[in-house]
PDB file of C-alpha atoms in Angstrom:
ATOM      1  CA  MET A   1      14.056 -32.868  36.519  1.00 72.00           C
ATOM      2  CA  ILE A   2      16.341 -31.851  33.646  1.00 79.00           C
ATOM      3  CA  LYS A   3      14.243 -33.887  31.210  1.00 79.00           C
ATOM      4  CA  LYS A   4      11.132 -31.997  32.340  1.00 80.00           C
ATOM      5  CA  LYS A   5      12.856 -28.620  31.832  1.00 80.00           C
ATOM      6  CA  VAL A   6      14.001 -29.657  28.368  1.00 79.00           C
ATOM      7  CA  GLN A   7      10.470 -30.787  27.484  1.00 82.00           C
ATOM      8  CA  ASN A   8       9.013 -27.486  28.715  1.00 80.00           C
ATOM      9  CA  TYR A   9      11.624 -25.536  26.794  1.00 80.00           C
ATOM     10  CA  LEU A  10      10.945 -27.498  23.598  1.00 78.00           C
ATOM     11  CA  ARG A  11       7.198 -27.090  24.056  1.00 79.00           C
ATOM     12  CA  LYS A  12       7.619 -23.304  24.393  1.00 74.00           C
ATOM     13  CA  GLN A  13       9.892 -23.175  21.352  1.00 79.00           C
ATOM     14  CA  MET A  14       7.410 -25.217  19.303  1.00 79.00           C
ATOM     15  CA  LEU A  15       4.517 -22.959  20.349  1.00 69.00           C
ATOM     16  CA  ALA A  16       6.543 -19.873  19.485  1.00 69.00           C
ATOM     17  CA  TYR A  17       7.370 -21.362  16.075  1.00 72.00           C
ATOM     18  CA  ILE A  18       3.715 -22.199  15.412  1.00 76.00           C
ATOM     19  CA  PHE A  19       2.647 -18.690  16.441  1.00 64.00           C
ATOM     20  CA  VAL A  20       5.223 -16.990  14.214  1.00 64.00           C
ATOM     21  CA  TYR A  21       4.409 -19.303  11.312  1.00 66.00           C
ATOM     22  CA  LYS A  22       0.680 -18.556  11.599  1.00 61.00           C
ATOM     23  CA  GLU A  23       1.356 -14.816  11.819  1.00 59.00           C
ATOM     24  CA  LEU A  24       3.481 -14.962   8.657  1.00 62.00           C
ATOM     25  CA  ILE A  25       0.724 -16.803   6.814  1.00 60.00           C
ATOM     26  CA  ILE A  26      -1.831 -14.221   7.969  1.00 54.00           C
ATOM     27  CA  MET A  27       0.454 -11.355   6.935  1.00 54.00           C
ATOM     28  CA  GLU A  28       0.958 -12.839   3.472  1.00 54.00           C
ATOM     29  CA  ALA A  29      -2.753 -13.528   3.123  1.00 54.00           C
ATOM     30  CA  ARG A  30      -3.475  -9.854   3.867  1.00 62.00           C
ATOM     31  CA  ARG A  31      -1.302  -8.563   1.069  1.00 76.00           C
ATOM     32  CA  ASP A  32      -3.349  -6.623  -1.400  1.00 85.00           C
ATOM     33  CA  VAL A  33      -3.038  -3.636  -3.664  1.00 90.00           C
ATOM     34  CA  PHE A  34      -3.703  -1.224  -0.770  1.00 91.00           C
ATOM     35  CA  GLN A  35      -0.753  -2.627   1.163  1.00 88.00           C
ATOM     36  CA  ALA A  36       1.375  -2.324  -1.955  1.00 90.00           C
ATOM     37  CA  ILE A  37       0.706   1.373  -2.450  1.00 92.00           C
ATOM     38  CA  ALA A  38       0.850   2.216   1.255  1.00 91.00           C
ATOM     39  CA  ASP A  39       4.631   2.606   1.087  1.00 93.00           C
ATOM     40  CA  PRO A  40       6.098   5.630  -0.773  1.00 94.00           C
ATOM     41  CA  THR A  41       9.054   3.575  -2.016  1.00 94.00           C
ATOM     42  CA  ARG A  42       6.735   1.030  -3.600  1.00 95.00           C
ATOM     43  CA  ARG A  43       4.695   3.817  -5.208  1.00 94.00           C
ATOM     44  CA  ALA A  44       7.910   5.236  -6.670  1.00 95.00           C
ATOM     45  CA  ILE A  45       8.927   1.785  -7.925  1.00 95.00           C
ATOM     46  CA  ILE A  46       5.535   1.345  -9.595  1.00 95.00           C
ATOM     47  CA  GLY A  47       5.960   4.721 -11.290  1.00 93.00           C
ATOM     48  CA  MET A  48       9.415   3.772 -12.503  1.00 93.00           C
ATOM     49  CA  ILE A  49       8.428   0.352 -13.797  1.00 94.00           C
ATOM     50  CA  ALA A  50       5.240   1.692 -15.423  1.00 92.00           C
ATOM     51  CA  GLU A  51       7.436   3.491 -17.970  1.00 89.00           C
ATOM     52  CA  ALA A  52       9.467   0.443 -19.021  1.00 90.00           C
ATOM     53  CA  PRO A  53      10.492  -2.979 -17.673  1.00 92.00           C
ATOM     54  CA  VAL A  54      13.664  -2.763 -15.558  1.00 93.00           C
ATOM     55  CA  ASN A  55      15.941  -5.005 -13.510  1.00 92.00           C
ATOM     56  CA  VAL A  56      16.622  -4.849  -9.762  1.00 91.00           C
ATOM     57  CA  ASN A  57      19.942  -3.048 -10.127  1.00 91.00           C
ATOM     58  CA  THR A  58      18.397  -0.251 -12.190  1.00 92.00           C
ATOM     59  CA  ILE A  59      15.720   0.212  -9.550  1.00 93.00           C
ATOM     60  CA  ALA A  60      18.180   0.015  -6.627  1.00 92.00           C
ATOM     61  CA  GLU A  61      20.351   2.761  -8.171  1.00 92.00           C
ATOM     62  CA  GLN A  62      17.438   5.191  -7.832  1.00 92.00           C
ATOM     63  CA  PHE A  63      17.022   4.707  -4.076  1.00 92.00           C
ATOM     64  CA  ASP A  64      19.163   5.221  -1.020  1.00 91.00           C
ATOM     65  CA  MET A  65      18.657   1.693   0.321  1.00 90.00           C
ATOM     66  CA  SER A  66      20.154  -1.742  -0.113  1.00 90.00           C
ATOM     67  CA  ARG A  67      19.429  -4.016  -3.030  1.00 89.00           C
ATOM     68  CA  GLN A  68      17.921  -6.479  -0.536  1.00 91.00           C
ATOM     69  CA  ALA A  69      15.439  -3.856   0.668  1.00 92.00           C
ATOM     70  CA  ILE A  70      14.454  -3.130  -2.931  1.00 93.00           C
ATOM     71  CA  SER A  71      14.067  -6.862  -3.546  1.00 91.00           C
ATOM     72  CA  LEU A  72      11.668  -7.070  -0.600  1.00 92.00           C
ATOM     73  CA  HIS A  73       9.590  -4.218  -2.030  1.00 94.00           C
ATOM     74  CA  LEU A  74       9.563  -5.962  -5.407  1.00 94.00           C
ATOM     75  CA  LYS A  75       8.470  -9.207  -3.748  1.00 93.00           C
ATOM     76  CA  ILE A  76       5.528  -7.456  -2.093  1.00 93.00           C
ATOM     77  CA  LEU A  77       4.545  -5.750  -5.342  1.00 94.00           C
ATOM     78  CA  THR A  78       4.741  -9.072  -7.164  1.00 93.00           C
ATOM     79  CA  GLU A  79       2.669 -10.833  -4.484  1.00 91.00           C
ATOM     80  CA  CYS A  80       0.084  -8.055  -4.762  1.00 91.00           C
ATOM     81  CA  ASP A  81      -0.103  -8.721  -8.504  1.00 91.00           C
ATOM     82  CA  LEU A  82       1.194  -5.299  -9.546  1.00 93.00           C
ATOM     83  CA  LEU A  83       4.380  -6.629 -11.147  1.00 94.00           C
ATOM     84  CA  THR A  84       5.375  -9.577 -13.243  1.00 93.00           C
ATOM     85  CA  VAL A  85       8.881 -10.990 -13.472  1.00 93.00           C
ATOM     86  CA  GLN A  86      10.381 -12.096 -16.748  1.00 92.00           C
ATOM     87  CA  GLN A  87      13.588 -14.126 -16.716  1.00 89.00           C
ATOM     88  CA  LEU A  88      15.948 -13.203 -19.570  1.00 87.00           C
ATOM     89  CA  GLY A  89      19.079 -15.276 -19.148  1.00 88.00           C
ATOM     90  CA  ARG A  90      20.588 -14.258 -15.803  1.00 89.00           C
ATOM     91  CA  GLU A  91      18.579 -11.067 -15.662  1.00 89.00           C
ATOM     92  CA  ARG A  92      15.130 -10.674 -14.132  1.00 90.00           C
ATOM     93  CA  LEU A  93      13.046  -7.874 -15.610  1.00 93.00           C
ATOM     94  CA  TYR A  94      10.149  -6.445 -13.648  1.00 95.00           C
ATOM     95  CA  GLU A  95       7.182  -5.230 -15.643  1.00 94.00           C
ATOM     96  CA  ALA A  96       4.166  -3.273 -14.411  1.00 93.00           C
ATOM     97  CA  LYS A  97       0.798  -4.994 -14.320  1.00 90.00           C
ATOM     98  CA  LEU A  98      -1.424  -2.126 -13.224  1.00 89.00           C
ATOM     99  CA  GLU A  99      -4.906  -3.592 -13.686  1.00 91.00           C
ATOM    100  CA  LYS A 100      -5.169  -4.219  -9.927  1.00 88.00           C
ATOM    101  CA  LEU A 101      -4.972  -0.466  -9.311  1.00 90.00           C
ATOM    102  CA  SER A 102      -8.587  -0.315 -10.493  1.00 90.00           C
ATOM    103  CA  GLU A 103      -9.489  -1.667  -7.025  1.00 90.00           C
ATOM    104  CA  VAL A 104      -8.025   1.499  -5.517  1.00 90.00           C
ATOM    105  CA  TYR A 105      -9.789   3.675  -8.074  1.00 90.00           C
ATOM    106  CA  ASP A 106     -13.137   2.010  -7.339  1.00 90.00           C
ATOM    107  CA  TRP A 107     -12.677   2.430  -3.597  1.00 89.00           C
ATOM    108  CA  VAL A 108     -11.662   6.095  -3.883  1.00 89.00           C
ATOM    109  CA  GLN A 109     -14.437   6.773  -6.392  1.00 90.00           C
ATOM    110  CA  GLN A 110     -17.162   6.049  -3.844  1.00 87.00           C
ATOM    111  CA  TYR A 111     -15.738   8.681  -1.511  1.00 88.00           C
ATOM    112  CA  GLN A 112     -15.214  11.141  -4.310  1.00 89.00           C
ATOM    113  CA  GLN A 113     -18.904  10.854  -5.184  1.00 86.00           C
ATOM    114  CA  LEU A 114     -19.864  11.229  -1.519  1.00 86.00           C
ATOM    115  CA  TRP A 115     -17.777  14.382  -1.054  1.00 89.00           C
ATOM    116  CA  SER A 116     -18.872  15.876  -4.376  1.00 89.00           C
ATOM    117  CA  SER A 117     -22.472  15.482  -3.274  1.00 88.00           C
ATOM    118  CA  ARG A 118     -21.777  17.057   0.121  1.00 89.00           C
ATOM    119  CA  LEU A 119     -19.853  19.954  -1.371  1.00 90.00           C
ATOM    120  CA  ASN A 120     -22.612  20.611  -3.909  1.00 90.00           C
ATOM    121  CA  LYS A 121     -25.166  20.722  -1.078  1.00 89.00           C
ATOM    122  CA  LEU A 122     -22.943  23.121   0.841  1.00 89.00           C
ATOM    123  CA  LYS A 123     -22.618  25.340  -2.226  1.00 89.00           C
ATOM    124  CA  ILE A 124     -26.403  25.444  -2.674  1.00 88.00           C
ATOM    125  CA  PHE A 125     -26.875  26.230   1.023  1.00 88.00           C
ATOM    126  CA  LEU A 126     -24.335  29.042   0.920  1.00 88.00           C
ATOM    127  CA  GLU A 127     -25.895  30.524  -2.195  1.00 86.00           C
ATOM    128  CA  GLN A 128     -29.326  30.516  -0.531  1.00 87.00           C
ATOM    129  CA  GLU A 129     -28.033  31.987   2.714  1.00 81.00           C
ATOM    130  CA  GLN A 130     -25.859  34.628   1.139  1.00 78.00           C
ATOM    131  CA  LEU A 131     -26.403  37.942   2.893  1.00 60.00           C
ATOM    132  CA  PRO A 132     -26.940  41.037   0.811  1.00 60.00           C
ATOM    133  CA  THR A 133     -23.839  43.141   0.678  1.00 58.00           C
ATOM    134  CA  LYS A 134     -24.031  46.474   2.448  1.00 56.00           C
ATOM    135  CA  THR A 135     -22.842  49.564   0.740  1.00 58.00           C
ATOM    136  CA  VAL A 136     -20.832  51.956   2.798  1.00 59.00           C
ATOM    137  CA  ASN A 137     -21.166  55.677   2.160  1.00 68.00           C
ATOM    138  CA  HIS A 138     -17.865  57.436   2.535  1.00 65.00           C
ATOM    139  CA  PRO A 139     -17.927  61.116   3.514  1.00 66.00           C
ATOM    140  CA  LYS A 140     -16.562  63.413   0.847  1.00 62.00           C
TER     141      LYS A 140
END
């Protein structure tokens, strides 16, 4: 009886582990440039690093969060191919690698063209439908 309970417990634990492991793999596989820029902290980090390579401590000083939280953001940015890490002795410098942002530009560009076209059509419609202005005679 106890052996059966232990086996069931271990089976449940193993299934839970497999599920969590698969979810983590899926989450990492989904990381892309859109996920990277979805967070305002990561956008601020990109802006900071775009100016010059910096280390974790320099970045962490600019934010009201732990160094570990900043390290997680840097890990995501690195996995999304927006940063590179250069080891200089004991120091790790993060450098911007912004070529991947062209994916965002290309995606936004299609909608910019769509909305420009729609707004131009609206402008033409409004110009054609413009009512003549009435003049009001004021008594003297």
